[in-house]
Coordinates of C-alpha atoms in Angstrom, one line a residue:
M133 CA -37.6 4.7 17.1
F134 CA -37.0 6.8 13.4
I135 CA -34.5 9.4 13.5
T136 CA -35.5 11.8 10.9
K137 CA -33.6 13.2 8.4
K138 CA -34.1 16.2 10.1
R139 CA -32.9 15.3 13.1
R140 CA -29.7 13.3 11.5
H141 CA -28.7 16.8 10.0
V142 CA -28.8 19.1 13.2
L143 CA -26.8 16.2 15.6
T144 CA -24.8 16.0 13.0
C145 CA -24.0 19.8 13.1
L146 CA -23.6 19.8 16.4
L147 CA -21.3 17.1 16.5
M148 CA -18.5 17.6 14.4
S149 CA -16.2 19.9 16.0
S150 CA -13.4 17.7 16.3
V151 CA -12.3 13.6 15.3
L152 CA -14.0 12.7 18.2
A153 CA -17.9 13.7 17.6
V154 CA -18.4 12.8 13.5
P155 CA -21.8 12.0 12.8
A156 CA -23.2 8.6 15.0
A157 CA -24.5 6.3 12.5
V158 CA -28.1 5.5 12.0
S159 CA -29.7 2.2 12.5
F160 CA -33.1 1.5 11.8
P161 CA -34.4 -1.4 13.4
S162 CA -36.1 -4.1 10.7
S163 CA -39.9 -3.5 12.6
A164 CA -39.5 0.3 12.1
V165 CA -38.4 0.2 8.9
Q166 CA -41.6 -2.4 7.9
A167 CA -44.7 -0.5 9.3
S168 CA -43.1 2.9 9.2
S169 CA -44.5 5.5 6.4
R170 CA -41.6 7.1 5.7
V171 CA -39.7 4.7 4.0
V172 CA -40.0 3.8 -0.2
S173 CA -39.3 0.3 -0.8
I174 CA -37.7 -0.7 -4.4
A175 CA -40.4 -3.5 -4.0
D176 CA -43.0 -0.5 -5.3
Y177 CA -41.3 0.0 -8.0
G178 CA -41.3 -3.1 -9.4
A179 CA -38.4 -5.3 -7.6
V180 CA -38.7 -8.0 -7.4
P181 CA -36.0 -10.5 -4.8
D182 CA -34.5 -14.0 -6.0
D183 CA -35.9 -14.1 -10.5
G184 CA -32.6 -13.1 -12.1
I185 CA -33.3 -9.6 -13.4
D186 CA -32.0 -7.0 -13.3
D187 CA -34.2 -4.4 -11.1
L188 CA -32.0 -1.4 -11.2
N189 CA -34.3 0.6 -13.0
A190 CA -36.9 0.0 -10.4
I191 CA -33.7 0.8 -7.8
R192 CA -33.6 4.2 -9.1
Q193 CA -37.2 4.8 -9.5
A194 CA -37.6 4.5 -5.5
V195 CA -34.3 5.9 -4.7
A196 CA -35.9 9.2 -6.7
A197 CA -39.1 9.0 -5.0
A198 CA -37.8 8.9 -1.5
K199 CA -35.5 12.0 -2.3
A200 CA -39.0 13.9 -3.3
S201 CA -41.0 12.7 -0.4
N202 CA -37.9 13.2 1.9
K203 CA -37.8 9.8 3.1
N204 CA -35.7 6.4 2.8
V205 CA -35.6 4.0 0.7
Y206 CA -35.9 0.5 2.1
V207 CA -33.9 -2.7 0.3
P208 CA -36.6 -5.5 1.3
A209 CA -35.5 -9.2 2.5
G210 CA -34.0 -10.9 -1.0
T211 CA -31.2 -10.5 -3.7
F212 CA -31.5 -8.0 -5.9
F213 CA -29.8 -7.4 -8.8
Y214 CA -28.4 -3.8 -10.2
D215 CA -26.1 -3.3 -13.2
D216 CA -24.5 -0.3 -13.3
A217 CA -23.7 2.4 -9.9
I218 CA -26.9 3.5 -7.5
V219 CA -26.1 6.9 -6.3
L220 CA -27.7 7.9 -3.5
D221 CA -28.5 12.0 -3.2
G222 CA -29.6 13.3 0.2
V223 CA -31.1 9.9 0.6
D224 CA -30.2 6.9 3.4
M225 CA -30.6 3.4 1.7
V226 CA -31.6 0.9 5.0
G227 CA -32.3 -3.3 4.8
E228 CA -32.8 -5.8 6.7
G229 CA -29.3 -6.5 7.0
E230 CA -27.6 -9.5 5.4
I231 CA -30.8 -10.7 3.6
S232 CA -31.3 -7.8 2.1
V233 CA -28.9 -8.0 -0.9
L234 CA -28.1 -6.0 -3.4
H235 CA -25.7 -7.8 -5.9
S236 CA -23.5 -6.4 -8.5
T237 CA -23.4 -7.9 -12.2
N238 CA -21.0 -5.4 -13.7
Q239 CA -17.9 -5.5 -12.1
Q240 CA -16.5 -1.8 -13.9
R241 CA -19.6 0.1 -12.2
Q242 CA -20.2 -1.7 -8.5
A243 CA -20.8 1.1 -6.6
V244 CA -23.6 2.3 -4.5
Q245 CA -22.9 6.2 -4.7
L246 CA -22.6 8.3 -2.2
A247 CA -23.4 12.3 -3.0
G248 CA -24.5 15.2 -1.5
N249 CA -25.6 16.1 2.2
G250 CA -26.8 13.0 3.8
S251 CA -26.7 10.4 2.4
G252 CA -26.4 6.9 4.2
L253 CA -26.6 2.8 3.8
S254 CA -27.0 0.5 6.6
Q255 CA -27.8 -2.7 7.1
V256 CA -27.6 -3.8 3.2
K257 CA -25.2 -7.1 2.0
L258 CA -23.7 -6.2 -1.7
T259 CA -22.6 -8.8 -3.7
T260 CA -20.7 -9.5 -7.2
V261 CA -20.3 -12.3 -9.8
P262 CA -16.4 -13.3 -9.4
V263 CA -13.8 -11.3 -10.0
T264 CA -10.0 -11.4 -11.1
T265 CA -9.0 -8.8 -12.6
R266 CA -8.0 -5.4 -10.4
L267 CA -9.6 -2.2 -11.1
S268 CA -8.5 1.5 -9.9
T269 CA -11.8 3.6 -10.6
S270 CA -13.8 4.7 -7.9
V271 CA -16.8 3.0 -9.3
S272 CA -15.7 -0.2 -9.7
A273 CA -15.5 -0.2 -5.6
R274 CA -18.9 -0.8 -4.1
V275 CA -19.5 1.8 -2.0
H276 CA -18.3 5.5 -3.4
I277 CA -18.4 8.7 -1.2
M278 CA -17.9 11.0 -3.6
P279 CA -16.2 14.8 -3.8
G280 CA -18.5 17.0 -2.2
A281 CA -20.5 14.8 -0.4
A282 CA -21.6 15.4 3.6
D283 CA -22.5 14.7 6.2
F284 CA -22.9 10.8 5.2
T285 CA -22.7 7.7 7.2
I286 CA -22.2 3.9 6.8
A287 CA -22.9 0.9 9.0
D288 CA -23.8 -2.5 9.7
T289 CA -23.0 -3.4 6.1
F290 CA -22.2 -5.8 4.6
I291 CA -19.5 -5.8 1.3
V292 CA -18.4 -9.1 0.0
G293 CA -16.1 -9.2 -3.0
G294 CA -15.2 -6.8 -5.6
S295 CA -13.2 -5.7 -8.6
S296 CA -11.3 -2.5 -6.2
A297 CA -12.0 -1.7 -2.6
G298 CA -15.0 -2.1 -0.7
I299 CA -15.6 1.1 0.7
I300 CA -13.8 4.5 -0.5
G301 CA -14.3 8.0 0.4
Y302 CA -13.7 11.9 -0.9
G303 CA -16.5 13.4 1.4
I304 CA -16.2 15.4 5.0
N305 CA -18.1 14.4 7.9
G306 CA -18.6 11.0 8.0
A307 CA -19.1 7.7 9.8
I308 CA -18.0 4.8 8.7
V309 CA -18.2 2.2 11.4
R310 CA -19.9 -1.7 12.2
N311 CA -19.2 -2.7 8.6
D312 CA -17.7 -6.3 7.6
V313 CA -15.3 -5.8 4.0
R314 CA -14.1 -9.2 2.6
D315 CA -12.3 -10.4 -0.6
T316 CA -11.5 -7.0 -2.1
L317 CA -9.2 -7.1 -4.9
A318 CA -7.6 -4.0 -3.7
D319 CA -8.3 -2.2 -0.5
G320 CA -10.6 -2.6 2.4
I321 CA -11.7 0.5 3.5
H322 CA -9.5 3.7 1.6
M323 CA -10.4 7.6 2.0
T324 CA -8.8 10.3 0.4
G325 CA -9.0 13.4 -1.8
G326 CA -9.3 15.3 1.2
S327 CA -11.6 14.1 3.1
A328 CA -11.6 15.4 6.6
N329 CA -13.9 14.6 9.9
I330 CA -14.6 11.1 9.4
R331 CA -14.2 8.6 12.4
I332 CA -13.6 4.8 10.9
E333 CA -14.8 2.3 13.7
E334 CA -15.8 -1.3 14.8
N335 CA -15.7 -2.7 11.3
T336 CA -15.3 -5.7 10.6
V337 CA -12.4 -6.4 7.4
R338 CA -10.8 -9.3 5.8
D339 CA -8.7 -10.7 3.0
T340 CA -8.0 -8.1 0.7
G341 CA -5.8 -7.4 -1.9
D342 CA -4.8 -4.5 -0.6
D343 CA -4.1 -2.5 2.3
M344 CA -7.2 -3.2 5.0
I345 CA -7.7 0.4 5.7
A346 CA -6.1 3.5 4.2
V347 CA -5.9 6.9 4.5
V348 CA -3.7 8.0 1.7
S349 CA -2.8 12.4 0.7
Y350 CA -1.7 12.1 -2.8
E351 CA -0.7 15.5 -3.8
K352 CA -2.2 15.4 -7.2
N353 CA -5.4 16.5 -5.5
G354 CA -4.0 18.9 -3.5
T355 CA -4.7 18.5 -0.4
W356 CA -4.7 16.5 2.7
V357 CA -6.5 13.9 4.1
N358 CA -7.4 15.4 7.7
N359 CA -9.1 14.4 11.1
V360 CA -9.3 10.8 11.0
K361 CA -10.3 8.4 13.7
I362 CA -9.6 5.0 13.4
A363 CA -11.0 2.7 16.3
N364 CA -11.4 -0.6 17.1
N365 CA -11.2 -2.6 14.4
D366 CA -10.7 -5.6 13.6
V367 CA -8.8 -6.2 10.3
A368 CA -6.5 -9.4 9.3
G369 CA -5.6 -11.1 6.6
G370 CA -5.3 -8.6 3.7
H371 CA -2.8 -8.7 0.7
A372 CA -0.6 -6.3 1.8
R373 CA 0.0 -4.1 5.1
G374 CA -2.9 -3.6 7.8
I375 CA -3.8 0.4 8.5
T376 CA -1.9 2.8 6.6
V377 CA -1.1 6.3 6.4
S378 CA 0.5 7.8 3.5
G379 CA 0.4 11.4 4.3
G380 CA -1.8 12.7 6.4
T381 CA -2.7 15.4 8.8
N382 CA -4.9 14.8 12.7
I383 CA -5.1 11.6 12.0
S384 CA -5.5 8.7 15.1
I385 CA -5.1 5.1 15.3
E386 CA -6.4 3.6 18.2
R387 CA -6.8 0.5 19.8
N388 CA -7.2 -1.8 16.4
R389 CA -6.4 -5.6 16.5
I390 CA -4.5 -6.0 13.4
A391 CA -3.5 -9.4 12.5
D392 CA -2.0 -12.1 9.9
T393 CA -0.7 -9.0 7.5
G394 CA 1.3 -9.7 3.9
G395 CA 3.1 -6.2 4.8
A396 CA 3.5 -4.0 7.9
G397 CA 1.4 -4.1 10.3
V398 CA 0.7 -0.5 10.9
F399 CA 2.3 1.3 7.8
I400 CA 3.0 5.1 7.9
A401 CA 4.9 6.9 5.4
S402 CA 4.9 9.5 2.8
E403 CA 6.0 7.9 -0.2
G404 CA 7.5 8.9 -4.1
S405 CA 6.4 6.1 -5.5
Y406 CA 3.0 7.4 -5.3
Q407 CA 3.8 11.2 -4.7
T408 CA 1.6 11.3 -1.3
Y409 CA 2.1 14.5 0.6
E410 CA 3.8 14.4 4.5
V411 CA 1.9 12.8 6.9
R412 CA 1.7 15.5 10.1
N413 CA 0.1 15.1 13.7
L414 CA 0.2 11.5 14.3
Q415 CA -1.2 9.1 16.9
V416 CA -1.3 5.3 16.9
V417 CA -2.1 3.8 20.3
R418 CA -2.6 0.5 21.9
N419 CA -3.4 -1.3 18.8
T420 CA -2.7 -5.2 18.9
I421 CA -0.4 -7.1 15.9
L422 CA 0.0 -10.2 15.4
R423 CA 1.6 -12.2 12.7
D424 CA 2.9 -9.3 10.0
S425 CA 5.2 -9.4 7.4
R426 CA 3.8 -12.9 6.5
N427 CA 4.5 -12.7 2.6
A428 CA 7.7 -12.5 1.3
A429 CA 7.1 -11.0 -1.6
I430 CA 5.8 -7.4 -0.3
P431 CA 8.9 -5.0 0.5
E432 CA 7.0 -3.0 2.7
K433 CA 7.7 -5.6 5.7
G434 CA 7.6 -5.0 10.1
G435 CA 5.2 -4.4 12.4
I436 CA 5.1 -0.2 12.9
R437 CA 7.3 0.8 9.9
L438 CA 7.9 4.3 8.9
Q439 CA 9.6 5.0 6.2
A440 CA 10.2 8.7 4.8
T441 CA 10.8 8.6 1.4
Y442 CA 9.5 12.0 -0.1
K443 CA 8.1 14.9 0.8
E444 CA 11.1 17.1 3.6
P445 CA 10.2 16.3 6.4
S446 CA 8.2 13.1 5.8
I447 CA 6.5 12.0 9.1
V448 CA 6.1 15.3 11.7
N449 CA 5.2 15.0 15.5
A450 CA 4.2 11.0 15.6
T451 CA 3.6 9.1 17.9
F452 CA 3.8 5.6 18.6
E453 CA 2.8 4.6 22.2
Q454 CA 1.5 1.6 24.1
N455 CA 1.0 -0.3 21.2
T456 CA 1.9 -4.9 21.3
I457 CA 3.4 -6.7 19.0
T458 CA 3.6 -10.2 18.8
D459 CA 5.3 -12.8 16.2
S460 CA 6.9 -10.7 13.3
A461 CA 8.0 -11.7 10.2
D462 CA 10.3 -8.7 10.2
S463 CA 11.7 -6.2 13.1
G464 CA 8.6 -4.9 15.5
I465 CA 9.3 -1.1 14.9
L466 CA 11.1 -0.3 11.3
I467 CA 12.2 3.4 10.5
L468 CA 13.8 4.0 7.0
G469 CA 13.9 5.6 4.3
S470 CA 15.7 8.9 3.7
A471 CA 14.0 12.2 4.1
S472 CA 13.4 13.4 7.8
I473 CA 11.6 12.3 10.3
Q474 CA 10.6 13.7 13.9
A475 CA 9.5 11.0 16.2
F476 CA 8.0 9.2 19.7
F477 CA 8.4 5.9 21.2
A478 CA 7.2 5.3 24.7
R479 CA 5.7 2.1 26.2
N480 CA 5.3 0.0 23.6
E481 CA 6.0 -4.0 23.7
I482 CA 7.4 -5.9 21.0
V483 CA 7.6 -9.6 21.3
N484 CA 9.4 -12.9 19.5
P485 CA 9.9 -10.7 16.0
T486 CA 11.7 -12.4 13.7
N487 CA 14.2 -9.6 13.1
H488 CA 15.3 -7.1 15.9
G489 CA 12.8 -5.1 18.2
M490 CA 13.6 -1.7 16.5
H491 CA 15.6 -1.1 13.2
I492 CA 17.1 1.6 12.3
L493 CA 18.7 1.5 9.0
K494 CA 22.0 3.8 8.5
T495 CA 20.0 6.6 6.1
V496 CA 17.2 7.6 8.6
I497 CA 17.3 11.1 9.4
G498 CA 15.5 13.4 11.6
Q499 CA 14.3 13.3 15.5
L500 CA 13.6 10.0 16.9
N501 CA 13.1 9.2 20.5
F502 CA 12.2 5.6 22.7
S503 CA 11.2 5.4 25.9
G504 CA 10.1 2.6 28.0
N505 CA 9.5 -0.1 25.4
K506 CA 10.2 -3.9 25.9
V507 CA 11.6 -6.8 23.5
Q508 CA 11.9 -9.5 24.6
G509 CA 12.5 -12.6 22.2
A510 CA 14.1 -11.0 18.8
G511 CA 15.9 -13.4 16.3
G512 CA 18.0 -10.3 16.6
F513 CA 18.7 -7.2 19.3
P514 CA 15.9 -5.2 20.9
F515 CA 17.3 -2.1 19.6
Y516 CA 19.5 -1.6 16.3
N517 CA 21.1 2.2 15.1
Q518 CA 22.6 2.2 11.9
S519 CA 21.4 5.8 11.4
Q520 CA 23.1 9.0 11.7
A521 CA 19.4 11.0 13.5
Q522 CA 19.5 12.5 16.9
V523 CA 17.8 9.3 18.4
F524 CA 17.6 8.9 22.2
S525 CA 16.8 5.0 23.8
D526 CA 16.6 3.2 27.1
V527 CA 17.9 0.8 25.4
T528 CA 21.1 -0.2 24.4
N529 CA 22.2 0.3 20.5
S530 CA 23.9 -2.5 19.3
A531 CA 24.3 -1.9 15.9
P532 CA 28.7 -1.3 15.7
P533 CA 29.2 2.7 15.4
G534 CA 29.5 4.9 12.7
G535 CA 28.4 2.4 10.2
G536 CA 31.0 0.9 8.3
E537 CA 33.0 2.2 5.4
E538 CA 31.6 1.7 2.2
D539 CA 33.4 -1.1 -0.2
D540 CA 34.8 0.4 -4.1
Y541 CA 32.5 -1.0 -6.7
V542 CA 33.5 -1.0 -10.6
A543 CA 32.1 -1.1 -14.1
A544 CA 34.8 -2.2 -16.2
R545 CA 35.2 -0.5 -19.4
G546 CA 34.2 -1.8 -22.8
T547 CA 31.7 -3.4 -24.9
P548 CA 30.3 -7.2 -24.3
R549 CA 28.5 -9.0 -26.8
I550 CA 24.6 -9.4 -25.6
D551 CA 24.6 -13.0 -26.4
G552 CA 23.9 -14.5 -22.9
F553 CA 28.1 -15.8 -22.6
V554 CA 30.1 -14.1 -20.6
D555 CA 32.9 -12.4 -22.3
D556 CA 36.2 -11.5 -20.3
V557 CA 35.5 -8.3 -19.9
W558 CA 33.1 -9.1 -17.6
S559 CA 36.3 -10.0 -15.5
N560 CA 37.2 -6.7 -14.9
A561 CA 34.0 -5.7 -13.0
T562 CA 32.8 -6.3 -9.3
P563 CA 30.1 -8.9 -8.9
L564 CA 27.3 -7.3 -7.0
A565 CA 25.7 -10.0 -5.0
L566 CA 22.1 -10.2 -3.9
N567 CA 21.4 -12.1 -1.2
V568 CA 19.0 -15.6 -0.6
D569 CA 16.3 -15.9 -0.2
A570 CA 14.4 -18.7 1.5
N571 CA 14.2 -21.2 -1.9
G572 CA 17.9 -20.8 -2.1
T573 CA 17.7 -18.1 -5.2
T574 CA 20.6 -16.0 -5.5
G575 CA 23.1 -14.3 -8.3
T576 CA 25.4 -11.8 -9.1
V577 CA 24.9 -8.7 -11.5
R578 CA 27.4 -6.6 -13.3
I579 CA 28.1 -3.9 -14.7
A580 CA 30.4 -2.6 -18.1
W581 CA 30.1 0.5 -20.1
D582 CA 31.5 2.8 -23.0
D583 CA 30.8 5.7 -24.6
N584 CA 26.9 4.4 -26.0
A585 CA 25.3 2.3 -22.9
L586 CA 25.6 0.4 -19.8
Y587 CA 25.5 -3.1 -19.5
Y588 CA 23.9 -6.2 -17.2
L589 CA 25.0 -9.1 -16.8
F590 CA 23.3 -11.6 -14.2
E591 CA 24.3 -14.7 -13.2
M592 CA 21.1 -16.3 -11.6
T593 CA 20.8 -19.4 -9.5
D594 CA 17.5 -20.8 -9.0
A595 CA 16.1 -24.4 -9.1
T596 CA 12.7 -23.7 -10.0
P597 CA 12.9 -20.7 -13.0
N598 CA 9.6 -20.0 -14.3
A599 CA 8.0 -17.0 -16.4
L600 CA 4.5 -18.2 -16.3
A601 CA 2.3 -14.6 -16.1
S602 CA 4.3 -11.2 -16.4
D603 CA 6.3 -8.1 -15.2
E604 CA 7.8 -8.8 -11.4
H605 CA 5.2 -12.1 -11.3
N606 CA 7.7 -13.8 -13.5
D607 CA 11.3 -14.8 -12.8
S608 CA 13.0 -12.1 -13.7
V609 CA 15.8 -9.4 -13.2
E610 CA 15.8 -5.9 -12.5
V611 CA 17.7 -2.3 -13.1
W612 CA 17.1 0.5 -10.6
V613 CA 19.7 3.4 -12.1
D614 CA 20.6 7.7 -11.1
E615 CA 22.9 7.8 -13.8
L616 CA 23.9 11.1 -12.5
N617 CA 23.8 10.3 -8.9
A618 CA 22.1 13.0 -8.4
K619 CA 20.2 11.4 -5.4
N620 CA 16.4 13.6 -6.1
G621 CA 14.6 11.0 -4.1
T622 CA 11.8 10.5 -6.8
R623 CA 13.0 9.0 -10.5
T624 CA 14.0 11.9 -12.7
V625 CA 16.2 12.6 -15.8
G626 CA 18.4 10.3 -15.9
D627 CA 17.0 7.3 -13.5
Y628 CA 15.6 4.7 -14.8
Q629 CA 14.5 1.0 -13.7
L630 CA 14.0 -1.6 -16.1
R631 CA 12.9 -5.9 -16.0
V632 CA 13.8 -8.4 -17.7
G633 CA 12.4 -11.8 -17.4
Y634 CA 13.3 -14.7 -18.0
D635 CA 11.1 -15.8 -21.1
G636 CA 13.1 -12.3 -22.3
A637 CA 10.6 -9.7 -21.7
L638 CA 11.1 -6.6 -21.6
S639 CA 9.5 -4.0 -19.0
S640 CA 9.7 -0.8 -16.8
A641 CA 7.7 0.8 -14.1
V642 CA 8.7 4.1 -15.7
R643 CA 6.2 5.6 -18.0
G644 CA 7.5 6.0 -20.9
F645 CA 10.5 4.1 -21.0
N646 CA 11.7 2.7 -24.9
L647 CA 12.2 -0.7 -24.1
S648 CA 12.9 -0.4 -28.2
N649 CA 16.2 0.4 -27.6
V650 CA 17.4 -2.5 -25.2
T651 CA 19.8 -5.3 -26.3
K652 CA 18.7 -8.7 -24.6
A653 CA 19.6 -12.4 -23.9
V654 CA 19.0 -15.0 -21.6
M655 CA 20.0 -18.0 -21.3
Q656 CA 19.4 -21.3 -19.4
R657 CA 21.9 -22.9 -17.4
E658 CA 22.6 -26.0 -15.8
S659 CA 21.7 -24.5 -12.0
G660 CA 19.6 -20.7 -13.2
Y661 CA 19.9 -18.9 -15.8
T662 CA 22.2 -15.1 -17.6
A663 CA 20.4 -12.3 -18.0
E664 CA 22.8 -9.6 -20.2
F665 CA 21.7 -6.9 -21.7
A666 CA 22.3 -3.3 -23.0
V667 CA 20.6 0.0 -22.2
P668 CA 21.7 2.9 -24.0
Y669 CA 22.7 6.2 -21.8
T670 CA 19.3 8.3 -20.9
A671 CA 21.2 11.7 -19.4
L672 CA 24.4 10.2 -18.8
V673 CA 28.1 11.6 -21.0
P674 CA 29.8 9.7 -19.5
Q675 CA 33.8 9.9 -18.7
A676 CA 35.8 7.4 -16.8
G677 CA 35.3 8.3 -12.6
D678 CA 31.4 8.8 -12.8
V679 CA 30.2 7.2 -10.3
I680 CA 26.5 6.3 -10.8
G681 CA 23.5 5.4 -8.5
F682 CA 22.7 1.7 -8.6
N683 CA 20.8 -1.3 -7.4
A684 CA 20.4 -4.1 -8.7
S685 CA 17.1 -6.8 -7.9
A686 CA 15.4 -10.0 -8.8
N687 CA 12.4 -11.9 -8.3
D688 CA 10.9 -15.4 -7.8
D689 CA 8.3 -17.8 -8.7
S690 CA 9.4 -20.5 -6.6
N691 CA 6.1 -22.3 -6.9
G692 CA 5.4 -21.7 -10.6
D693 CA 1.4 -20.2 -9.7
G694 CA 1.8 -17.2 -11.7
R695 CA 3.0 -15.1 -8.5
R696 CA 6.0 -13.4 -7.1
D697 CA 7.0 -15.5 -3.7
T698 CA 10.1 -13.3 -2.6
Y699 CA 12.3 -10.8 -3.7
L700 CA 17.0 -10.4 -4.0
S701 CA 18.6 -7.2 -3.6
W702 CA 21.7 -5.7 -3.7
V703 CA 21.0 -3.3 -1.4
D704 CA 19.6 -4.1 2.0
K705 CA 15.9 -5.0 1.2
N706 CA 15.5 -3.1 3.9
L707 CA 15.5 0.1 1.9
P708 CA 13.0 1.5 0.1
Y709 CA 15.4 1.5 -3.4
W710 CA 11.6 1.4 -5.2
A711 CA 10.7 4.8 -4.8
D712 CA 14.0 6.7 -3.0
T713 CA 17.2 6.8 -5.6
R714 CA 19.2 8.5 -2.1
V715 CA 19.4 5.1 -1.0
Y716 CA 20.7 3.1 -3.8
G717 CA 24.2 2.3 -4.0
E718 CA 27.4 3.5 -6.0
V719 CA 29.6 2.3 -8.7
T720 CA 32.5 3.9 -10.4
L721 CA 33.1 3.8 -14.3
E722 CA 37.0 2.2 -14.3
N723 CA 39.0 2.9 -17.0

C-alpha cells in the first residue's frame, strides 16, 4: 500500500513530539511502484539504463514532473549515470533496491540533495567512480540533507564509495533508517548545522574513512544539534571513531553494535581543535563495543572516551549504562581533558582491555560517579584515577595518591648553530624523552633559547625513516608551544605547532604560521636522524626564569606506505595536546 505525500506529512506532524517520534521510514514495494499511477519514471524522460551515457537531464526532468504532479520519482532497474547533483525538493525518489543504481561520475558533486518539506530517498543504490582524494563539501557527499529541509526520510538506500560523507545532514524532523553505507572517505552518517529531531536507526556502516556515525555541533553554525536518537545500528571497520558526539544536546546512543574501530568506540567531546559546543543531556545505553582503538596512528582511543578540551563545562549530565566493552586496545573507559565533566557510569562490563578498565587522567576536573561496573582481564588496573576531580567509585582506585611531583625541565641559554650537529650548548638542556612505539622508534628533544628564538634538537632512534608522503604521514618531529604559558586551552597568541619532516619539509596546523622564519637542518644518522631548528618568538619577550608550555611529538611511517603508523609524545599520549594547551608540560628558560 502506498502512503501518499499528504498522508505521510500528516503522520509526521503527529509523531514529532520527541526523539522517539520522528518520521517513520517509507517503504515502497516494487510491484506497487511499477503498477502505481502515482510515480514518474526517469525512463519516461529518456534515461536509459546500462548505456554509459549521462542521464542527469532526464533525471532532473522527471523530478520536476513528479513535483508538479505531486507524485514520486521512480528509478527502475539498471545503472543510470549522472555528473552533477540531483535535488529533491518536496519529492520522494524510490527504486527497486540494489538493482536501481545511480552512478556518479563527478566526485566533486556527487550528492542527491534533499530540500524543502517531505523529501525522501529509498530503495536506490548510489555508486561512484573510484575516488582517492577526500573532499569536505556537502555537495560531494552521497546524500546531502540541505539546511531548511524538514520531514525527510532516507530509507533502505545503499551507498558504496564516495569522496566525502555517505550522508550529511542539516535538516529537522527526519528519519535515516535501514541504510547500508560503505567505503566513504569521510564519515558514514554525519549530522550537524543545527539538525534536530532525527532518528538514525538500523543502519549498517562499514569501512569509512573517518567516523562511522557522528553528531557534531560547530560554534560557527551558531546552534547545537538537538534531539537525536542513534539506535540499533551496526557499525564496523571505520578508520577513526565508531559513534561520535562532539557537541550536542539531548542525544541518545542505544543498543548499537560497534566493532573494529581505528579509534574510540564511542567518542564524546567538546573539541578545541574543531571549536565544537559542549555535550548536554546524553545517554549511552546498552551498546556493544568490540575491538576498539586498533589504529596506532589515531590519537582518540578508548572503548568509551570522554574528551573535555574546549567549552567550560564540556560534558554535562551524561549517563553511560549497561554497555559492554570487549578487547579494547586501550582502556575500556578513558576520561581526559581539562574542562569539567559531569557524568555517571553504571553497570558497564569491561572485558580484556589492554590498558586499564576505567582510566581518569590527571588533568580531569568535574564530578564523576561509578557504580556497579565490572572489569575483568585488564592489562592494567580495574580503576585508575589520576585526577583531582570529585570521583565516587565502588571499585578501588589503584593510582598512587597525589599524582607525584613534576620534575624540573630546563631550556639552556645559548645560540646553537643549526646544522644537524650537537653543539655544546645542548648539554645544559634537559633531554625530554618521547615514549617508545611498537616498532622501537623513540627519541629525545632538548630546548635552547636566546633573545631572538627558541631552538629545538630532536635525536630520533628510527630503524626505518621514511618520507614518501607529506605532513604527519612522513616520519617527522613536532613541537607544540605555549610561549606565554597562558594555558588558554585552544591555541591563541603565543601558541604554535610546527612540524619538521625527515625530508626537511616544514608544515604547521596553525593557519598563517610563518614558515619562512624557521631555520632547520635534518641529518641522517646510523640509527635514525637528527632534526635541529630555530623558531623566532611570536609573543614572548624572554627573560631567564620564564616558563613556557611545551610538548614534543614525532610521527612514524614504519612500513613505508606513505601513511603514519604510530605517533610518539613527551606528555602522556592520551592527553589531547593537539587540542588543549592546558595539558602541556612546562620548561623553564634557565640562565
